[in-house]
PDB file of C-alpha atoms in Angstrom:
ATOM      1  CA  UNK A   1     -56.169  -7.136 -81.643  1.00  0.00           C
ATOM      2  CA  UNK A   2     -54.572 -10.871 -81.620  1.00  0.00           C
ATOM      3  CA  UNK A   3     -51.414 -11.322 -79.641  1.00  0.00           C
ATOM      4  CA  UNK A   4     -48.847 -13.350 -82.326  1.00  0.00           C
ATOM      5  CA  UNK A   5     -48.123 -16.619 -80.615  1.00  0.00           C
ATOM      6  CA  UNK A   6     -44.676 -17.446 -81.968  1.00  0.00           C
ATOM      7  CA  UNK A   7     -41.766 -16.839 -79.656  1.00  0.00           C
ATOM      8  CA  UNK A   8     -38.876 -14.800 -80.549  1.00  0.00           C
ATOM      9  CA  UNK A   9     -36.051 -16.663 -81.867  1.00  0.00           C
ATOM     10  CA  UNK A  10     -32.773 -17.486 -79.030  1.00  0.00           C
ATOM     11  CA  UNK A  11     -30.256 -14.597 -79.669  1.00  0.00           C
ATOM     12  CA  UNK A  12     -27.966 -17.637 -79.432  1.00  0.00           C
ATOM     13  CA  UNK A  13     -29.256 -19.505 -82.860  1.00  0.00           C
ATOM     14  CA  UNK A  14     -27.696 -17.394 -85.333  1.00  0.00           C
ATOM     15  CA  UNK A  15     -23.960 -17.384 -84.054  1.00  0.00           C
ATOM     16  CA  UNK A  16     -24.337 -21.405 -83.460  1.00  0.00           C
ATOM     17  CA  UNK A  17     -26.134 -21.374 -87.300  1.00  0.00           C
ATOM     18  CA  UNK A  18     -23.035 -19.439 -88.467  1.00  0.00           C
ATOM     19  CA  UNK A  19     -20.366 -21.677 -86.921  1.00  0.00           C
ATOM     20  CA  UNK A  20     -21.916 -24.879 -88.465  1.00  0.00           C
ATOM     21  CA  UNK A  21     -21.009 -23.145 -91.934  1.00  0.00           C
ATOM     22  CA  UNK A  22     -17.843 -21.943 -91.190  1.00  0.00           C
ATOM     23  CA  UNK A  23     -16.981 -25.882 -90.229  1.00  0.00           C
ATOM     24  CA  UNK A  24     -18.599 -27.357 -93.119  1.00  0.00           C
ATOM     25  CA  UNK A  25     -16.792 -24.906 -95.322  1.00  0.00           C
ATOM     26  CA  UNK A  26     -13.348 -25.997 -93.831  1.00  0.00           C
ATOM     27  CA  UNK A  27     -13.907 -29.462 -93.726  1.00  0.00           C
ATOM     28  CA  UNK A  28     -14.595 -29.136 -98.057  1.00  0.00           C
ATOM     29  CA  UNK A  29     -11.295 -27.307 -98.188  1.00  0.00           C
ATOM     30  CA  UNK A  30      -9.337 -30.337 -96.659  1.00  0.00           C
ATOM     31  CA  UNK A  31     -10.933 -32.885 -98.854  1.00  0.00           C
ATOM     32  CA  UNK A  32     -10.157 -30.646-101.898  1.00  0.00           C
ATOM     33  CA  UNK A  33      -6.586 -30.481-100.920  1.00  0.00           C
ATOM     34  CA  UNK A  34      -6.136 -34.289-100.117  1.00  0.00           C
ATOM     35  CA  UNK A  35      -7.854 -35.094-103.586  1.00  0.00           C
ATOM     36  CA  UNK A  36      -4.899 -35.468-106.499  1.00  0.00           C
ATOM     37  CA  UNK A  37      -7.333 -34.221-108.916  1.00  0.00           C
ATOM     38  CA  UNK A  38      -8.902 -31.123-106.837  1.00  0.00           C
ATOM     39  CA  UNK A  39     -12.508 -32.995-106.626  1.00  0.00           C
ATOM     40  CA  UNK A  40     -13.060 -35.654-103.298  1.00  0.00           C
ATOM     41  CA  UNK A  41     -14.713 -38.666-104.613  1.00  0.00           C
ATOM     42  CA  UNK A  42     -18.511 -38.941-103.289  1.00  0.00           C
ATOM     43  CA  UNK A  43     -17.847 -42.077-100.581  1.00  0.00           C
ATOM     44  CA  UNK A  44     -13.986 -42.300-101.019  1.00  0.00           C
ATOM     45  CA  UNK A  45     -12.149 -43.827 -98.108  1.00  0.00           C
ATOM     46  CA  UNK A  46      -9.505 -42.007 -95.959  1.00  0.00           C
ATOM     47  CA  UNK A  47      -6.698 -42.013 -97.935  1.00  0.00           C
ATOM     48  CA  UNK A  48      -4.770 -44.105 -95.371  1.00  0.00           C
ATOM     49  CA  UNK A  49      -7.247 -47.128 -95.923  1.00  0.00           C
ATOM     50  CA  UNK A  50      -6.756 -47.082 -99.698  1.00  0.00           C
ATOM     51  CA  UNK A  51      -5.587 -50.177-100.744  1.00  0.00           C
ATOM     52  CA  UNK A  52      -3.381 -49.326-103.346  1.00  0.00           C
ATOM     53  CA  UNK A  53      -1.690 -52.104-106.104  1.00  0.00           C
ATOM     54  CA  UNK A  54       1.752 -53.696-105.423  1.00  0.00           C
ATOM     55  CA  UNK A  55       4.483 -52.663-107.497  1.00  0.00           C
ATOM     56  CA  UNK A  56       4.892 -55.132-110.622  1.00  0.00           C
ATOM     57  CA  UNK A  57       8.279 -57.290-109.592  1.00  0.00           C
ATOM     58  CA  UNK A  58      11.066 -57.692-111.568  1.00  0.00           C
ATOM     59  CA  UNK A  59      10.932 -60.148-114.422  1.00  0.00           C
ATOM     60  CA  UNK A  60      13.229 -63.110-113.635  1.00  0.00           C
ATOM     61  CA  UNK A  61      16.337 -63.392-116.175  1.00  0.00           C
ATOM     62  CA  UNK A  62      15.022 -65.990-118.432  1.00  0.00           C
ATOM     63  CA  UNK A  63      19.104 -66.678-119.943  1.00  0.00           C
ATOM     64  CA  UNK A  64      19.885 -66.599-116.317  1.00  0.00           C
ATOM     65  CA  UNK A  65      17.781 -68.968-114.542  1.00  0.00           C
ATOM     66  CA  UNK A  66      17.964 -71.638-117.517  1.00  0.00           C
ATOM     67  CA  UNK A  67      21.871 -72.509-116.512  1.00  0.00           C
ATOM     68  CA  UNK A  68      22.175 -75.801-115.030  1.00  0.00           C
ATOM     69  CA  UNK A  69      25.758 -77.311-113.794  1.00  0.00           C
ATOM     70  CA  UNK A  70      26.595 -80.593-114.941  1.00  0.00           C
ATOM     71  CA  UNK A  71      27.976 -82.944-112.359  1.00  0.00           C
ATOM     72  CA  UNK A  72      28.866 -86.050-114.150  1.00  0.00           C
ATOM     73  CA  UNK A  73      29.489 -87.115-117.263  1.00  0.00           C
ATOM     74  CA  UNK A  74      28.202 -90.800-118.217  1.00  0.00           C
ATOM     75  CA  UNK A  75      29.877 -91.748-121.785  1.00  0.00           C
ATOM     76  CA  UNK A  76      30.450 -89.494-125.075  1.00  0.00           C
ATOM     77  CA  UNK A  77      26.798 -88.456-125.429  1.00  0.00           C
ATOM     78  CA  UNK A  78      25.450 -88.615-122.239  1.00  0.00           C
ATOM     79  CA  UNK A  79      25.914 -85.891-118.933  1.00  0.00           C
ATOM     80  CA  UNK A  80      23.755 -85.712-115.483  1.00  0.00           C
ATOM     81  CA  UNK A  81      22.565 -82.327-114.385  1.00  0.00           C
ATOM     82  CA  UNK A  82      22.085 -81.323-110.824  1.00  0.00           C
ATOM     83  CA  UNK A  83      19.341 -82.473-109.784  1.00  0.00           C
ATOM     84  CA  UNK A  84      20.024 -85.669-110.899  1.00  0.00           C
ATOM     85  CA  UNK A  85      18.766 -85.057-114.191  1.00  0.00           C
ATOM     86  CA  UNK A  86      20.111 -87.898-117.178  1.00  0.00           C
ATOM     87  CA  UNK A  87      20.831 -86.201-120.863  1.00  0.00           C
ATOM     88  CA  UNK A  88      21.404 -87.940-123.664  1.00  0.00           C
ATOM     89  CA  UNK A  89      22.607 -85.504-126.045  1.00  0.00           C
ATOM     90  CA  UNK A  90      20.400 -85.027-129.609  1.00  0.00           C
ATOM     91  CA  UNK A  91      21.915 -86.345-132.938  1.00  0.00           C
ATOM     92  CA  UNK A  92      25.074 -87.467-131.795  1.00  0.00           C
ATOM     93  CA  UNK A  93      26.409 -91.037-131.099  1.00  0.00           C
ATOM     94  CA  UNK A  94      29.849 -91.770-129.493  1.00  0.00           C
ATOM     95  CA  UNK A  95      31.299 -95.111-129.446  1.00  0.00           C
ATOM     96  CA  UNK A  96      30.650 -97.395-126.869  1.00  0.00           C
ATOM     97  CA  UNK A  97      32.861 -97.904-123.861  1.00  0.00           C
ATOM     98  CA  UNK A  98      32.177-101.736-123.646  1.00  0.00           C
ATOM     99  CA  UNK A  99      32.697-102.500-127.027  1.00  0.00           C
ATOM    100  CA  UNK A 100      33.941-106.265-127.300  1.00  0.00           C
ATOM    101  CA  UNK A 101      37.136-104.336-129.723  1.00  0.00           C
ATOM    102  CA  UNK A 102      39.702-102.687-127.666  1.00  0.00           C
ATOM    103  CA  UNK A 103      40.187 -99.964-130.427  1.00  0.00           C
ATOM    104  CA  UNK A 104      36.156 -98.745-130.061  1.00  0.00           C
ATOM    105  CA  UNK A 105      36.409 -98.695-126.458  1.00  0.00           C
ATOM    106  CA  UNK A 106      39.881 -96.508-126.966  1.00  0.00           C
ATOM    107  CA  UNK A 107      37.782 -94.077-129.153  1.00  0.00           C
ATOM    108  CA  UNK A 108      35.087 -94.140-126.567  1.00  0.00           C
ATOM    109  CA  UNK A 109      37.216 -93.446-123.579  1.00  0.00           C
ATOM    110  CA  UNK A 110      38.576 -90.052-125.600  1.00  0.00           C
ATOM    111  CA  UNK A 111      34.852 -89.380-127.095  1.00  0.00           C
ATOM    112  CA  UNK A 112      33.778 -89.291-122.698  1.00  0.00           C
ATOM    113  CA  UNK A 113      37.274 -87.458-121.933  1.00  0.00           C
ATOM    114  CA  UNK A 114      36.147 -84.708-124.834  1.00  0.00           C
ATOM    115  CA  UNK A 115      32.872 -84.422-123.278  1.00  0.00           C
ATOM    116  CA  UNK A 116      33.909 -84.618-119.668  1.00  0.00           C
ATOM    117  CA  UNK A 117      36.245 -81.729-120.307  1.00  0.00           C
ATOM    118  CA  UNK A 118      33.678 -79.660-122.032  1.00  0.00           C
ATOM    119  CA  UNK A 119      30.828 -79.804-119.802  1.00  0.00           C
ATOM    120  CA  UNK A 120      31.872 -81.796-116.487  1.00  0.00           C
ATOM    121  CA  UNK A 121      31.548 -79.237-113.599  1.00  0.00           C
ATOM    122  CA  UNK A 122      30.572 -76.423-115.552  1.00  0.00           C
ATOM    123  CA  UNK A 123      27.612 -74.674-116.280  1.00  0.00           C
ATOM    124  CA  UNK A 124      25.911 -75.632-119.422  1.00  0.00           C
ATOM    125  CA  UNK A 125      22.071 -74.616-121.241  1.00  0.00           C
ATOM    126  CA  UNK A 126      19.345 -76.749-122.687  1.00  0.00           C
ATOM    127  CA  UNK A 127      17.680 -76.476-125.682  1.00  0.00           C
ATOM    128  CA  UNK A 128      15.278 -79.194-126.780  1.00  0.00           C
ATOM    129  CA  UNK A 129      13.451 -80.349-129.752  1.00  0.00           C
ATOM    130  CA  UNK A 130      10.030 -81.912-130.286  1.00  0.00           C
ATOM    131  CA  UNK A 131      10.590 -85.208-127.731  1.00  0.00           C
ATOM    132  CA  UNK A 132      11.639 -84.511-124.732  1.00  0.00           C
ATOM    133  CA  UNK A 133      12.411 -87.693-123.074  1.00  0.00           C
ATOM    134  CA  UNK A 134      13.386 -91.355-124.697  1.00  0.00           C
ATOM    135  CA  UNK A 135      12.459 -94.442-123.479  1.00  0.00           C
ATOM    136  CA  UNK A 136      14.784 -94.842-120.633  1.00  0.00           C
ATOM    137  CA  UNK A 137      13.415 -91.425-119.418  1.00  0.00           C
ATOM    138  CA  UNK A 138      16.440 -89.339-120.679  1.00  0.00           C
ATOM    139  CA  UNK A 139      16.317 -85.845-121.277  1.00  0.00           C
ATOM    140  CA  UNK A 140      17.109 -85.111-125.031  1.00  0.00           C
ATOM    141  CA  UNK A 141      18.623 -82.036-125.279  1.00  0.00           C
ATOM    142  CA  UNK A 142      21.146 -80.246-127.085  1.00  0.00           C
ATOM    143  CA  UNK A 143      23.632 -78.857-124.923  1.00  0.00           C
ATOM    144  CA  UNK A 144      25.090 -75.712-124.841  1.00  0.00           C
ATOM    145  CA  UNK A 145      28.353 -74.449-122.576  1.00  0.00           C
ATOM    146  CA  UNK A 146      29.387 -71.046-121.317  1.00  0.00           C
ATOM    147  CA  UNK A 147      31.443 -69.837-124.513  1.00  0.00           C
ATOM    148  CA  UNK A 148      28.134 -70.260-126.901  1.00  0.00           C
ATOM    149  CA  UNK A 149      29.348 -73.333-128.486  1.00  0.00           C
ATOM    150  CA  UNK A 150      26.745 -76.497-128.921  1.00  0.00           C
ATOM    151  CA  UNK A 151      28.248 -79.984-127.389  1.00  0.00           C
ATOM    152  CA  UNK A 152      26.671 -82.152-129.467  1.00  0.00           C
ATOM    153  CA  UNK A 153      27.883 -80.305-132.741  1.00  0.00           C
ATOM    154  CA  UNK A 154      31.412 -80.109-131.682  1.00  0.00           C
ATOM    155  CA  UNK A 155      31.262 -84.031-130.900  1.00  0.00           C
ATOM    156  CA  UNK A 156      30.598 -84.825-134.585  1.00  0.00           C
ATOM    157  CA  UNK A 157      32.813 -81.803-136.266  1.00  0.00           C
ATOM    158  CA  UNK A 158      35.711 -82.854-134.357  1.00  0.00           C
ATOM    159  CA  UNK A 159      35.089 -86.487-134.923  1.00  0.00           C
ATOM    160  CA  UNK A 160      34.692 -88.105-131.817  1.00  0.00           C
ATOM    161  CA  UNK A 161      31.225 -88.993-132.477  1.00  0.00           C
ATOM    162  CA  UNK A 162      28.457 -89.620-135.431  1.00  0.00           C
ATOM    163  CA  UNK A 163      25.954 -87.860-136.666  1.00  0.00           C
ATOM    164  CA  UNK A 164      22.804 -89.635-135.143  1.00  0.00           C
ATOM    165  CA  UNK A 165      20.229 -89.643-137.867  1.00  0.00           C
ATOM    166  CA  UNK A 166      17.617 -92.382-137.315  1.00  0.00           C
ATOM    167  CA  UNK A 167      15.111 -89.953-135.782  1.00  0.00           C
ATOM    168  CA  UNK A 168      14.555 -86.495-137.352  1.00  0.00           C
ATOM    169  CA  UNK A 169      15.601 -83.687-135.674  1.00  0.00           C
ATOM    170  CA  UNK A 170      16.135 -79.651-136.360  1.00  0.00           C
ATOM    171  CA  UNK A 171      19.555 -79.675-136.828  1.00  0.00           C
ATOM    172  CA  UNK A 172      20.205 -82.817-139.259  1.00  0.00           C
ATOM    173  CA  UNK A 173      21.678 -81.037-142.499  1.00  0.00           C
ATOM    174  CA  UNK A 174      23.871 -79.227-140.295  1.00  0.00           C
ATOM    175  CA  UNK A 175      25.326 -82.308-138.260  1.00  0.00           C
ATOM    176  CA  UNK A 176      25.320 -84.205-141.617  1.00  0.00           C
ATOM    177  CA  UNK A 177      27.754 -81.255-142.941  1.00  0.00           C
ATOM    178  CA  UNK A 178      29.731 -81.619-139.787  1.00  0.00           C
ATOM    179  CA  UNK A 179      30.114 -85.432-140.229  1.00  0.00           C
ATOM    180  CA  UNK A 180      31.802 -84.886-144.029  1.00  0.00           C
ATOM    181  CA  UNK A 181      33.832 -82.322-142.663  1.00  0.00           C
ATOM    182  CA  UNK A 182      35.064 -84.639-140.420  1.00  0.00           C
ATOM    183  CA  UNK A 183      35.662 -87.156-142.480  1.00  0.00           C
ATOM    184  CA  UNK A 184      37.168 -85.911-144.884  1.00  0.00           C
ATOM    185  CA  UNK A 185      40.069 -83.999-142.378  1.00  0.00           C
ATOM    186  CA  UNK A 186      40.239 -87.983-140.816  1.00  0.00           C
ATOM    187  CA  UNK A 187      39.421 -85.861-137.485  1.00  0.00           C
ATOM    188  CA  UNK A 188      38.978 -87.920-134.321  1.00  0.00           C
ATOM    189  CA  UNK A 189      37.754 -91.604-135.287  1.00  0.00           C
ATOM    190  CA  UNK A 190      38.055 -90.791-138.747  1.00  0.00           C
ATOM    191  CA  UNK A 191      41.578 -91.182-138.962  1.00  0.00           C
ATOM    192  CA  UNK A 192      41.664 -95.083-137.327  1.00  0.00           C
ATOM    193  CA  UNK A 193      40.485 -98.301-139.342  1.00  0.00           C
ATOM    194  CA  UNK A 194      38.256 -98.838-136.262  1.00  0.00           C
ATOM    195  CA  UNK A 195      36.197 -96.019-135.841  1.00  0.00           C
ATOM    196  CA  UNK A 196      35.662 -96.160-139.959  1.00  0.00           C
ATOM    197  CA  UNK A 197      34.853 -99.586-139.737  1.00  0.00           C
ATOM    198  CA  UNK A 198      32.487 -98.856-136.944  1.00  0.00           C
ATOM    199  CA  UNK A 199      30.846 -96.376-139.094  1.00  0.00           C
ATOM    200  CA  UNK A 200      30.808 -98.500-142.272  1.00  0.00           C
ATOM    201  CA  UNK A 201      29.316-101.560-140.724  1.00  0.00           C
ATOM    202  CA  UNK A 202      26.340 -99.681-139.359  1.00  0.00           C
ATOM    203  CA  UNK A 203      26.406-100.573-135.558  1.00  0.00           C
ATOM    204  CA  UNK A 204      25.029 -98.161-133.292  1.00  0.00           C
ATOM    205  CA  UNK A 205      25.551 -97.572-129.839  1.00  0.00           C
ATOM    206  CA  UNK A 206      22.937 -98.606-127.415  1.00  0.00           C
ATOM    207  CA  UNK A 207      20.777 -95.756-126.475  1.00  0.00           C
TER     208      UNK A 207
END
């Protein structure tokens, strides 16, 4: 009879065998726990090196961030912005200041003092229409102030400026309205011989 050659197994095997389950078993627990949806992604990092996206940031207040302030005020029609930014105001023309009659430059002094009060130091809003600049590199913009109201309208509705029409521009018919209006209540340089005759001959302001 053949003596088996295969040695008895270490009594020690099995309990060490045993252990390496138990320990394997745990560790599947933990990643079960740490895994929001119950199942541990084959490969997944550590949760700690996760690189997770950065909260979307607030969107900037578009009404907000469009104020400007308006440091200076040049004539009837035109302001400077902070930033030293020149705006000649859209369909609107306001006598000019060094007009060889002393009654024009009287109307443009109070078309500059209208303006000056309106916008000078305050905070005002730009809207602009299909040029942006003219050739002296001018903003054109219509303005708008605090209270909602447009500059350049109130300039020709209270009469102490024209309706510029030689280039189109969105709000024609409506400055055209204000310019009858005007008229017809004599309001502003309406209701002198100069500012009529300034109108009836034609003559435009420079710029």
């Amino acid at each position: 009879m053949r003596r088996s050659t295969s040695r008895p197994r270490a009594p020690w095997r099995r309990p060490l065998g045993l252990a390496l389950v138990i320990a394997a078993g745990v560790a599947a627990a933990i990643l079960l726990r740490s895994s929001p949806t119950g199942h541990a992604p084959a490969g997944a990092p550590p949760d700690s090196q996760v690189t997770r996206p950065p909260a979307a940031a607030a969107e900037p207040d578009a009404s907000r961030a469009a104020w400007r302030t308006c440091e200076r005020v040049l004539d009837g029609d035109t302001i400077v912005l902070d930033g030293d930014e020149h705006v000649r105001l859209i369909g609107v023309d306001t006598p000019e200041k060094d007009d060889v009659r002393a009654e024009v430059r009287q109307l443009a002094r109070q078309a500059t003092a209208f303006t000056r009060g309106q916008a000078a130091g305050r905070r005002v809003r730009l809207e602009y229409d299909q040029t942006r600049r003219d050739r002296y590199g001018r903003t054109l913009a219509y303005v708008y102030t605090e209270d909602g109201s447009m500059l350049n309208a109130e300039i020709v509705r209270r009469g102490f400026g024209f309706a510029y029409l030689r280039h189109p521009f969105r709000y024609m018919e409506r400055f055209r309205a204000y310019e009858r209006e005007a008229r017809a209540s004599r309001a502003g340089l309406w209701g002198s011989e100069g500012g009529r005759e300034l109108k009836a001959t034609g003559r435009q302001t420079r710029g």
